[in-house]
PDB file of C-alpha atoms in Angstrom:
ATOM      1  CA  ARG A   1     -42.258  81.535-101.957  1.00 41.00           C
ATOM      2  CA  ALA A   2     -45.715  81.471-100.432  1.00 40.00           C
ATOM      3  CA  GLY A   3     -48.113  79.340-102.401  1.00 43.00           C
ATOM      4  CA  GLN A   4     -45.333  77.956-104.585  1.00 45.00           C
ATOM      5  CA  GLY A   5     -43.662  75.526-102.224  1.00 46.00           C
ATOM      6  CA  ASP A   6     -44.224  72.322-104.193  1.00 46.00           C
ATOM      7  CA  PRO A   7     -43.398  73.672-107.709  1.00 45.00           C
ATOM      8  CA  CYS A   8     -40.389  75.505-106.330  1.00 46.00           C
ATOM      9  CA  GLU A   9     -39.062  72.440-104.562  1.00 50.00           C
ATOM     10  CA  SER A  10     -39.754  70.317-107.647  1.00 50.00           C
ATOM     11  CA  ARG A  11     -37.616  72.592-109.787  1.00 50.00           C
ATOM     12  CA  LEU A  12     -34.831  72.502-107.228  1.00 54.00           C
ATOM     13  CA  ASN A  13     -35.057  68.739-106.951  1.00 52.00           C
ATOM     14  CA  ARG A  14     -34.424  68.374-110.687  1.00 52.00           C
ATOM     15  CA  GLY A  15     -31.082  70.109-110.210  1.00 48.00           C
ATOM     16  CA  CYS A  16     -29.931  68.411-106.998  1.00 49.00           C
ATOM     17  CA  PRO A  17     -27.487  65.495-107.108  1.00 45.00           C
ATOM     18  CA  ALA A  18     -29.647  63.051-105.212  1.00 45.00           C
ATOM     19  CA  CYS A  19     -32.910  64.043-106.849  1.00 45.00           C
ATOM     20  CA  GLY A  20     -32.431  64.657-110.539  1.00 43.00           C
ATOM     21  CA  PRO A  21     -30.216  64.631-113.618  1.00 42.00           C
ATOM     22  CA  ALA A  22     -27.711  67.337-112.733  1.00 41.00           C
ATOM     23  CA  GLY A  23     -24.560  65.512-113.705  1.00 43.00           C
ATOM     24  CA  ASP A  24     -23.331  68.364-115.892  1.00 40.00           C
ATOM     25  CA  ALA A  25     -23.819  71.015-113.256  1.00 54.00           C
ATOM     26  CA  SER A  26     -20.704  72.304-111.522  1.00 86.00           C
ATOM     27  CA  ALA A  27     -20.166  71.702-107.816  1.00 86.00           C
ATOM     28  CA  GLU A  28     -20.824  75.395-107.145  1.00 88.00           C
ATOM     29  CA  GLU A  29     -24.128  75.323-109.058  1.00 91.00           C
ATOM     30  CA  ARG A  30     -25.262  72.220-107.203  1.00 93.00           C
ATOM     31  CA  SER A  31     -24.247  73.774-103.908  1.00 92.00           C
ATOM     32  CA  VAL A  32     -26.363  76.842-104.680  1.00 92.00           C
ATOM     33  CA  LEU A  33     -29.360  74.661-105.565  1.00 93.00           C
ATOM     34  CA  LEU A  34     -29.030  72.700-102.340  1.00 95.00           C
ATOM     35  CA  ALA A  35     -28.713  75.915-100.300  1.00 94.00           C
ATOM     36  CA  ASN A  36     -31.808  77.315-102.005  1.00 94.00           C
ATOM     37  CA  ARG A  37     -33.790  74.166-101.313  1.00 95.00           C
ATOM     38  CA  ALA A  38     -32.552  74.326 -97.724  1.00 94.00           C
ATOM     39  CA  ALA A  39     -34.092  77.801 -97.471  1.00 93.00           C
ATOM     40  CA  CYS A  40     -37.426  76.316 -98.582  1.00 93.00           C
ATOM     41  CA  HIS A  41     -37.140  73.567 -95.961  1.00 91.00           C
ATOM     42  CA  LEU A  42     -36.258  76.119 -93.266  1.00 89.00           C
ATOM     43  CA  LYS A  43     -39.258  78.272 -94.144  1.00 89.00           C
ATOM     44  CA  ASP A  44     -41.514  75.204 -94.020  1.00 87.00           C
ATOM     45  CA  GLY A  45     -40.112  74.174 -90.632  1.00 89.00           C
ATOM     46  CA  ALA A  46     -38.443  71.009 -92.019  1.00 91.00           C
ATOM     47  CA  CYS A  47     -35.266  71.727 -90.103  1.00 91.00           C
ATOM     48  CA  SER A  48     -33.710  68.259 -90.386  1.00 93.00           C
ATOM     49  CA  LEU A  49     -34.061  68.377 -94.187  1.00 95.00           C
ATOM     50  CA  CYS A  50     -32.559  71.875 -94.151  1.00 95.00           C
ATOM     51  CA  VAL A  51     -29.548  70.578 -92.185  1.00 95.00           C
ATOM     52  CA  ALA A  52     -29.064  67.725 -94.654  1.00 96.00           C
ATOM     53  CA  ASP A  53     -29.160  70.000 -97.715  1.00 96.00           C
ATOM     54  CA  CYS A  54     -26.824  72.565 -96.143  1.00 96.00           C
ATOM     55  CA  SER A  55     -24.368  69.853 -95.159  1.00 96.00           C
ATOM     56  CA  SER A  56     -24.367  68.527 -98.735  1.00 96.00           C
ATOM     57  CA  ALA A  57     -23.902  72.060-100.083  1.00 94.00           C
ATOM     58  CA  LEU A  58     -20.911  72.591 -97.761  1.00 94.00           C
ATOM     59  CA  GLU A  59     -19.349  69.329 -98.877  1.00 94.00           C
ATOM     60  CA  LEU A  60     -19.450  70.614-102.450  1.00 93.00           C
ATOM     61  CA  VAL A  61     -18.285  74.152-101.633  1.00 91.00           C
ATOM     62  CA  PRO A  62     -16.858  74.462 -98.100  1.00 91.00           C
ATOM     63  CA  PHE A  63     -17.463  77.549 -95.983  1.00 90.00           C
ATOM     64  CA  GLY A  64     -20.370  78.975 -97.972  1.00 91.00           C
ATOM     65  CA  ILE A  65     -22.068  81.727 -95.984  1.00 91.00           C
ATOM     66  CA  LYS A  66     -25.655  80.881 -96.929  1.00 93.00           C
ATOM     67  CA  PRO A  67     -25.571  77.157 -96.074  1.00 95.00           C
ATOM     68  CA  LEU A  68     -23.673  77.919 -92.861  1.00 95.00           C
ATOM     69  CA  LEU A  69     -26.254  80.492 -91.741  1.00 95.00           C
ATOM     70  CA  ARG A  70     -29.232  78.360 -92.781  1.00 95.00           C
ATOM     71  CA  ARG A  71     -27.869  75.251 -91.122  1.00 96.00           C
ATOM     72  CA  ALA A  72     -27.167  77.272 -87.976  1.00 95.00           C
ATOM     73  CA  ALA A  73     -30.746  78.552 -87.978  1.00 94.00           C
ATOM     74  CA  ALA A  74     -32.043  75.007 -88.411  1.00 92.00           C
ATOM     75  CA  TYR A  75     -29.860  73.705 -85.595  1.00 94.00           C
ATOM     76  CA  GLU A  76     -31.087  76.574 -83.425  1.00 90.00           C
ATOM     77  CA  ALA A  77     -34.708  75.676 -84.125  1.00 91.00           C
ATOM     78  CA  LEU A  78     -33.909  72.052 -83.265  1.00 90.00           C
ATOM     79  CA  GLU A  79     -32.339  73.303 -79.989  1.00 91.00           C
ATOM     80  CA  ARG A  80     -28.949  71.875 -80.979  1.00 93.00           C
ATOM     81  CA  TYR A  81     -27.315  75.040 -79.711  1.00 94.00           C
ATOM     82  CA  SER A  82     -23.696  73.917 -79.683  1.00 94.00           C
ATOM     83  CA  LEU A  83     -23.813  72.974 -83.372  1.00 96.00           C
ATOM     84  CA  ALA A  84     -25.561  76.248 -84.203  1.00 95.00           C
ATOM     85  CA  TYR A  85     -22.857  78.129 -82.291  1.00 95.00           C
ATOM     86  CA  VAL A  86     -20.104  76.409 -84.291  1.00 95.00           C
ATOM     87  CA  ASP A  87     -21.763  77.304 -87.609  1.00 95.00           C
ATOM     88  CA  TYR A  88     -22.330  80.923 -86.611  1.00 94.00           C
ATOM     89  CA  LYS A  89     -18.688  81.236 -85.458  1.00 92.00           C
ATOM     90  CA  THR A  90     -17.468  79.627 -88.691  1.00 93.00           C
ATOM     91  CA  ALA A  91     -19.496  82.104 -90.725  1.00 90.00           C
ATOM     92  CA  LEU A  92     -17.833  84.956 -88.838  1.00 87.00           C
ATOM     93  CA  GLN A  93     -14.427  83.600 -89.798  1.00 87.00           C
ATOM     94  CA  VAL A  94     -15.483  83.824 -93.429  1.00 86.00           C
ATOM     95  CA  ASP A  95     -16.885  87.349 -93.031  1.00 83.00           C
ATOM     96  CA  CYS A  96     -16.782  89.128 -89.670  1.00 82.00           C
ATOM     97  CA  SER A  97     -19.353  91.714 -90.813  1.00 80.00           C
ATOM     98  CA  VAL A  98     -22.308  89.312 -91.060  1.00 86.00           C
ATOM     99  CA  GLN A  99     -24.695  90.681 -88.449  1.00 90.00           C
ATOM    100  CA  ALA A 100     -26.926  87.613 -88.485  1.00 90.00           C
ATOM    101  CA  ALA A 101     -23.936  85.516 -87.374  1.00 90.00           C
ATOM    102  CA  HIS A 102     -23.054  87.948 -84.577  1.00 92.00           C
ATOM    103  CA  ASP A 103     -26.629  87.882 -83.310  1.00 92.00           C
ATOM    104  CA  GLY A 104     -26.678  84.107 -83.570  1.00 92.00           C
ATOM    105  CA  VAL A 105     -23.474  83.774 -81.523  1.00 93.00           C
ATOM    106  CA  ASN A 106     -24.948  86.026 -78.850  1.00 93.00           C
ATOM    107  CA  ARG A 107     -28.179  83.996 -78.669  1.00 94.00           C
ATOM    108  CA  MET A 108     -26.335  80.671 -78.591  1.00 93.00           C
ATOM    109  CA  THR A 109     -23.901  81.886 -75.931  1.00 93.00           C
ATOM    110  CA  LYS A 110     -26.816  82.780 -73.702  1.00 92.00           C
ATOM    111  CA  ALA A 111     -28.645  79.512 -74.417  1.00 91.00           C
ATOM    112  CA  LEU A 112     -25.531  77.382 -73.786  1.00 93.00           C
ATOM    113  CA  LEU A 113     -24.700  79.280 -70.616  1.00 91.00           C
ATOM    114  CA  GLU A 114     -28.179  78.539 -69.307  1.00 89.00           C
ATOM    115  CA  LYS A 115     -27.998  74.912 -70.444  1.00 89.00           C
ATOM    116  CA  ASP A 116     -24.457  73.907 -69.521  1.00 89.00           C
ATOM    117  CA  GLY A 117     -23.295  76.532 -67.034  1.00 90.00           C
ATOM    118  CA  VAL A 118     -20.054  78.504 -66.999  1.00 88.00           C
ATOM    119  CA  ASN A 119     -18.054  75.615 -68.506  1.00 90.00           C
ATOM    120  CA  TRP A 120     -20.220  75.452 -71.656  1.00 91.00           C
ATOM    121  CA  ARG A 121     -17.265  76.141 -73.968  1.00 90.00           C
ATOM    122  CA  GLN A 122     -15.606  72.893 -72.885  1.00 91.00           C
ATOM    123  CA  LYS A 123     -18.544  70.937 -74.331  1.00 90.00           C
ATOM    124  CA  LEU A 124     -18.429  72.526 -77.784  1.00 92.00           C
ATOM    125  CA  PRO A 125     -17.551  70.504 -80.891  1.00 92.00           C
ATOM    126  CA  PRO A 126     -14.376  71.698 -82.635  1.00 92.00           C
ATOM    127  CA  ILE A 127     -14.761  74.943 -84.580  1.00 91.00           C
ATOM    128  CA  PRO A 128     -13.118  74.508 -88.012  1.00 90.00           C
ATOM    129  CA  THR A 129     -10.396  76.899 -89.034  1.00 87.00           C
ATOM    130  CA  VAL A 130     -11.369  78.719 -92.197  1.00 83.00           C
ATOM    131  CA  PRO A 131      -8.442  79.018 -94.634  1.00 81.00           C
ATOM    132  CA  VAL A 132      -7.410  82.466 -95.755  1.00 75.00           C
ATOM    133  CA  SER A 133      -8.538  81.637 -99.304  1.00 68.00           C
ATOM    134  CA  ALA A 134     -12.116  81.336 -98.045  1.00 68.00           C
ATOM    135  CA  GLN A 135     -12.050  84.509 -95.921  1.00 64.00           C
ATOM    136  CA  THR A 136     -13.607  86.710 -98.581  1.00 49.00           C
ATOM    137  CA  ARG A 137     -16.908  88.464 -99.010  1.00 40.00           C
ATOM    138  CA  TRP A 138     -19.393  85.949-100.345  1.00 42.00           C
ATOM    139  CA  SER A 139     -22.751  86.956-101.737  1.00 36.00           C
ATOM    140  CA  ILE A 140     -24.354  87.075 -98.316  1.00 37.00           C
ATOM    141  CA  PRO A 141     -27.871  87.539 -96.926  1.00 37.00           C
ATOM    142  CA  SER A 142     -28.778  90.813 -95.287  1.00 37.00           C
ATOM    143  CA  ALA A 143     -28.357  90.915 -91.539  1.00 37.00           C
ATOM    144  CA  GLN A 144     -32.010  90.420 -90.774  1.00 38.00           C
ATOM    145  CA  ALA A 145     -33.059  87.931 -93.421  1.00 38.00           C
ATOM    146  CA  PRO A 146     -31.054  84.738 -94.046  1.00 41.00           C
ATOM    147  CA  GLY A 147     -32.785  84.372 -97.426  1.00 39.00           C
ATOM    148  CA  ALA A 148     -32.186  87.800 -98.920  1.00 35.00           C
ATOM    149  CA  ASN A 149     -29.309  88.599-101.237  1.00 36.00           C
ATOM    150  CA  THR A 150     -26.886  91.489-101.359  1.00 38.00           C
ATOM    151  CA  PRO A 151     -24.423  92.041-104.195  1.00 37.00           C
ATOM    152  CA  PRO A 152     -21.083  90.298-103.693  1.00 39.00           C
ATOM    153  CA  ALA A 153     -18.263  92.556-102.689  1.00 41.00           C
ATOM    154  CA  THR A 154     -14.632  92.352-101.753  1.00 44.00           C
ATOM    155  CA  ALA A 155     -12.834  94.421 -99.183  1.00 45.00           C
ATOM    156  CA  PRO A 156      -9.125  95.090 -98.759  1.00 50.00           C
ATOM    157  CA  GLN A 157      -7.472  93.588 -95.687  1.00 50.00           C
ATOM    158  CA  GLY A 158      -7.191  97.024 -94.094  1.00 48.00           C
ATOM    159  CA  GLU A 159     -10.946  97.571 -94.338  1.00 45.00           C
ATOM    160  CA  ARG A 160     -11.650  94.137 -92.848  1.00 45.00           C
ATOM    161  CA  ASP A 161      -9.263  94.904 -89.949  1.00 46.00           C
ATOM    162  CA  GLN A 162     -11.008  98.240 -89.430  1.00 49.00           C
ATOM    163  CA  THR A 163     -14.399  96.517 -89.404  1.00 65.00           C
ATOM    164  CA  ALA A 164     -13.174  93.957 -86.872  1.00 67.00           C
ATOM    165  CA  ALA A 165     -11.825  96.732 -84.652  1.00 74.00           C
ATOM    166  CA  GLY A 166     -15.154  98.535 -84.874  1.00 74.00           C
ATOM    167  CA  MET A 167     -17.034  95.372 -83.869  1.00 80.00           C
ATOM    168  CA  ASP A 168     -14.723  94.903 -80.880  1.00 81.00           C
ATOM    169  CA  ARG A 169     -15.251  98.513 -79.843  1.00 86.00           C
ATOM    170  CA  ALA A 170     -19.023  98.094 -80.199  1.00 86.00           C
ATOM    171  CA  ARG A 171     -19.005  95.014 -77.984  1.00 88.00           C
ATOM    172  CA  MET A 172     -16.908  96.797 -75.361  1.00 90.00           C
ATOM    173  CA  LEU A 173     -19.314  99.765 -75.315  1.00 91.00           C
ATOM    174  CA  LYS A 174     -22.282  97.422 -74.995  1.00 90.00           C
ATOM    175  CA  GLU A 175     -20.647  95.675 -72.031  1.00 91.00           C
ATOM    176  CA  GLU A 176     -19.987  99.055 -70.398  1.00 92.00           C
ATOM    177  CA  GLY A 177     -23.655  99.847 -70.902  1.00 92.00           C
ATOM    178  CA  ASN A 178     -24.630  96.537 -69.300  1.00 90.00           C
ATOM    179  CA  GLU A 179     -22.539  97.332 -66.221  1.00 91.00           C
ATOM    180  CA  LEU A 180     -24.175 100.755 -65.929  1.00 92.00           C
ATOM    181  CA  VAL A 181     -27.630  99.149 -66.107  1.00 89.00           C
ATOM    182  CA  LYS A 182     -26.678  96.871 -63.201  1.00 89.00           C
ATOM    183  CA  LYS A 183     -25.800  99.982 -61.228  1.00 89.00           C
ATOM    184  CA  GLY A 184     -29.116 101.593 -62.138  1.00 90.00           C
ATOM    185  CA  ASN A 185     -27.534 104.331 -64.245  1.00 93.00           C
ATOM    186  CA  HIS A 186     -29.881 104.003 -67.213  1.00 93.00           C
ATOM    187  CA  LYS A 187     -29.204 107.458 -68.662  1.00 94.00           C
ATOM    188  CA  LYS A 188     -25.483 106.840 -68.950  1.00 95.00           C
ATOM    189  CA  ALA A 189     -26.119 103.329 -70.254  1.00 93.00           C
ATOM    190  CA  VAL A 190     -28.215 104.806 -73.082  1.00 95.00           C
ATOM    191  CA  GLU A 191     -25.174 106.855 -74.127  1.00 95.00           C
ATOM    192  CA  LYS A 192     -22.971 103.732 -74.223  1.00 93.00           C
ATOM    193  CA  TYR A 193     -25.521 101.707 -76.186  1.00 94.00           C
ATOM    194  CA  SER A 194     -25.987 104.579 -78.634  1.00 94.00           C
ATOM    195  CA  GLU A 195     -22.251 104.736 -79.276  1.00 93.00           C
ATOM    196  CA  SER A 196     -22.190 100.979 -79.756  1.00 92.00           C
ATOM    197  CA  LEU A 197     -25.038 101.062 -82.255  1.00 92.00           C
ATOM    198  CA  LYS A 198     -23.191 103.604 -84.393  1.00 91.00           C
ATOM    199  CA  LEU A 199     -20.542 100.928 -84.909  1.00 88.00           C
ATOM    200  CA  ASN A 200     -22.693  97.795 -85.002  1.00 88.00           C
ATOM    201  CA  LYS A 201     -26.436  97.443 -85.395  1.00 88.00           C
ATOM    202  CA  GLU A 202     -27.061  94.542 -82.993  1.00 89.00           C
ATOM    203  CA  CYS A 203     -30.422  93.245 -81.819  1.00 90.00           C
ATOM    204  CA  THR A 204     -29.340  92.819 -78.179  1.00 91.00           C
ATOM    205  CA  THR A 205     -28.022  96.372 -77.971  1.00 93.00           C
ATOM    206  CA  TYR A 206     -31.359  97.721 -79.224  1.00 94.00           C
ATOM    207  CA  THR A 207     -33.337  95.698 -76.680  1.00 93.00           C
ATOM    208  CA  ASN A 208     -30.966  96.728 -73.885  1.00 93.00           C
ATOM    209  CA  ARG A 209     -31.349 100.378 -74.770  1.00 95.00           C
ATOM    210  CA  ALA A 210     -35.117  99.874 -74.962  1.00 94.00           C
ATOM    211  CA  LEU A 211     -35.043  98.608 -71.385  1.00 94.00           C
ATOM    212  CA  CYS A 212     -33.252 101.786 -70.327  1.00 94.00           C
ATOM    213  CA  TYR A 213     -35.761 103.953 -72.165  1.00 95.00           C
ATOM    214  CA  LEU A 214     -38.586 102.149 -70.371  1.00 93.00           C
ATOM    215  CA  ALA A 215     -36.930 102.869 -67.043  1.00 93.00           C
ATOM    216  CA  LEU A 216     -36.541 106.526 -68.079  1.00 94.00           C
ATOM    217  CA  LYS A 217     -40.190 106.626 -69.235  1.00 95.00           C
ATOM    218  CA  GLN A 218     -39.139 107.470 -72.805  1.00 95.00           C
ATOM    219  CA  TYR A 219     -41.709 105.144 -74.280  1.00 95.00           C
ATOM    220  CA  LYS A 220     -41.620 106.294 -77.926  1.00 96.00           C
ATOM    221  CA  GLU A 221     -37.858 105.728 -78.033  1.00 96.00           C
ATOM    222  CA  ALA A 222     -38.271 102.317 -76.372  1.00 95.00           C
ATOM    223  CA  ALA A 223     -40.883 101.260 -78.939  1.00 96.00           C
ATOM    224  CA  GLN A 224     -38.676 102.419 -81.836  1.00 96.00           C
ATOM    225  CA  ASP A 225     -35.652 100.490 -80.513  1.00 95.00           C
ATOM    226  CA  CYS A 226     -37.742  97.328 -80.228  1.00 95.00           C
ATOM    227  CA  THR A 227     -39.010  97.804 -83.796  1.00 95.00           C
ATOM    228  CA  ASP A 228     -35.405  98.145 -85.011  1.00 94.00           C
ATOM    229  CA  ALA A 229     -34.459  95.018 -83.061  1.00 91.00           C
ATOM    230  CA  LEU A 230     -37.321  93.096 -84.645  1.00 92.00           C
ATOM    231  CA  LYS A 231     -36.087  94.029 -88.104  1.00 90.00           C
ATOM    232  CA  LEU A 232     -32.926  92.070 -87.234  1.00 88.00           C
ATOM    233  CA  ASP A 233     -34.663  89.243 -85.367  1.00 88.00           C
ATOM    234  CA  PRO A 234     -38.434  89.103 -86.048  1.00 87.00           C
ATOM    235  CA  LYS A 235     -39.068  86.562 -83.262  1.00 85.00           C
ATOM    236  CA  ASN A 236     -37.042  88.213 -80.522  1.00 88.00           C
ATOM    237  CA  VAL A 237     -39.065  87.785 -77.344  1.00 89.00           C
ATOM    238  CA  LYS A 238     -37.490  90.653 -75.412  1.00 89.00           C
ATOM    239  CA  ALA A 239     -38.163  93.089 -78.239  1.00 92.00           C
ATOM    240  CA  LEU A 240     -41.776  91.985 -78.532  1.00 93.00           C
ATOM    241  CA  TYR A 241     -42.341  92.163 -74.782  1.00 93.00           C
ATOM    242  CA  ARG A 242     -40.643  95.515 -74.265  1.00 92.00           C
ATOM    243  CA  ARG A 243     -42.422  97.072 -77.227  1.00 95.00           C
ATOM    244  CA  ALA A 244     -45.691  95.838 -75.764  1.00 95.00           C
ATOM    245  CA  GLN A 245     -44.787  97.546 -72.478  1.00 94.00           C
ATOM    246  CA  ALA A 246     -43.979 100.773 -74.314  1.00 94.00           C
ATOM    247  CA  LEU A 247     -47.135 100.702 -76.417  1.00 96.00           C
ATOM    248  CA  LYS A 248     -49.224 100.059 -73.317  1.00 95.00           C
ATOM    249  CA  GLU A 249     -47.784 103.181 -71.677  1.00 94.00           C
ATOM    250  CA  LEU A 250     -48.433 105.134 -74.888  1.00 95.00           C
ATOM    251  CA  LYS A 251     -52.022 103.833 -74.790  1.00 95.00           C
TER     252      LYS A 251
END
C-alpha cells in the first residue's frame, strides 16, 4: 500500500522461508506470503524480485492463479514476452474465465508476432499441462486488477464448458468485426463487437469498437468504450490515444 512499502514488506519477510522464522507455516501459507510480497515488488517496479517470489510460491503450490498472473505481468514488463505468454496460457488452463489472462495472451501474441514473425509459436518454451485436480476456481484477482480479490467459487463442469463456448463465440465475433473493419464497414463491425462484448468483456474489443465509433463520428460512445477498456488495462496505449481523439472532437 502507498506509504507503507517498507513496513509491509518487513512483515511479509518475517513469514517468508528465505527471510524469517516461518518453519511452522504450511506450504500454502508461505506461498500466499510470497505471492503477496511479489505484488509489492510488482507495484514498486522490482520485476525481477517479483518473478523470484512468484516462482518460489509456485514451487510450494503449483498452478496458483495469483503468482502466475503476477509473474506474467513482471515478465511482460521485462519484455520477456514468451515467458509471459506461457504463464498467461497456464493461468487460463486453471480457470478459462480469468479476463486478465485472456487480455495478456492477446497482448503477448501481438508482441511476439511483431518480434518473431509468423513462426513465433515455434520459439515458445513448453506450456505445462495443468492437471485436472488444479483446474478449479481459485481465489482470483478481478479482471482489471491483478492485486484485487474476489471470493473463491467453484463451478460445475457444465458451467465451465458453457463459459469456454461463450469465450470462443466472443472471439469469433471479434474476428468477424475485424474483417468488417478492414472492408470499411464500421457500422456492421460495431454490431459484431457489441455481440462479442455481451459474452466477454475484453479490452481489445472495446478499443476496436472505439475505432469504429470514431470513424462513425460517434465520439461520446468512442470515449466511453476507451474508458471501459482502461478499467481492464489502465496503461493501454490505444485506449488512451483513441479517447484523446474522441475528447478532442467533443472539445
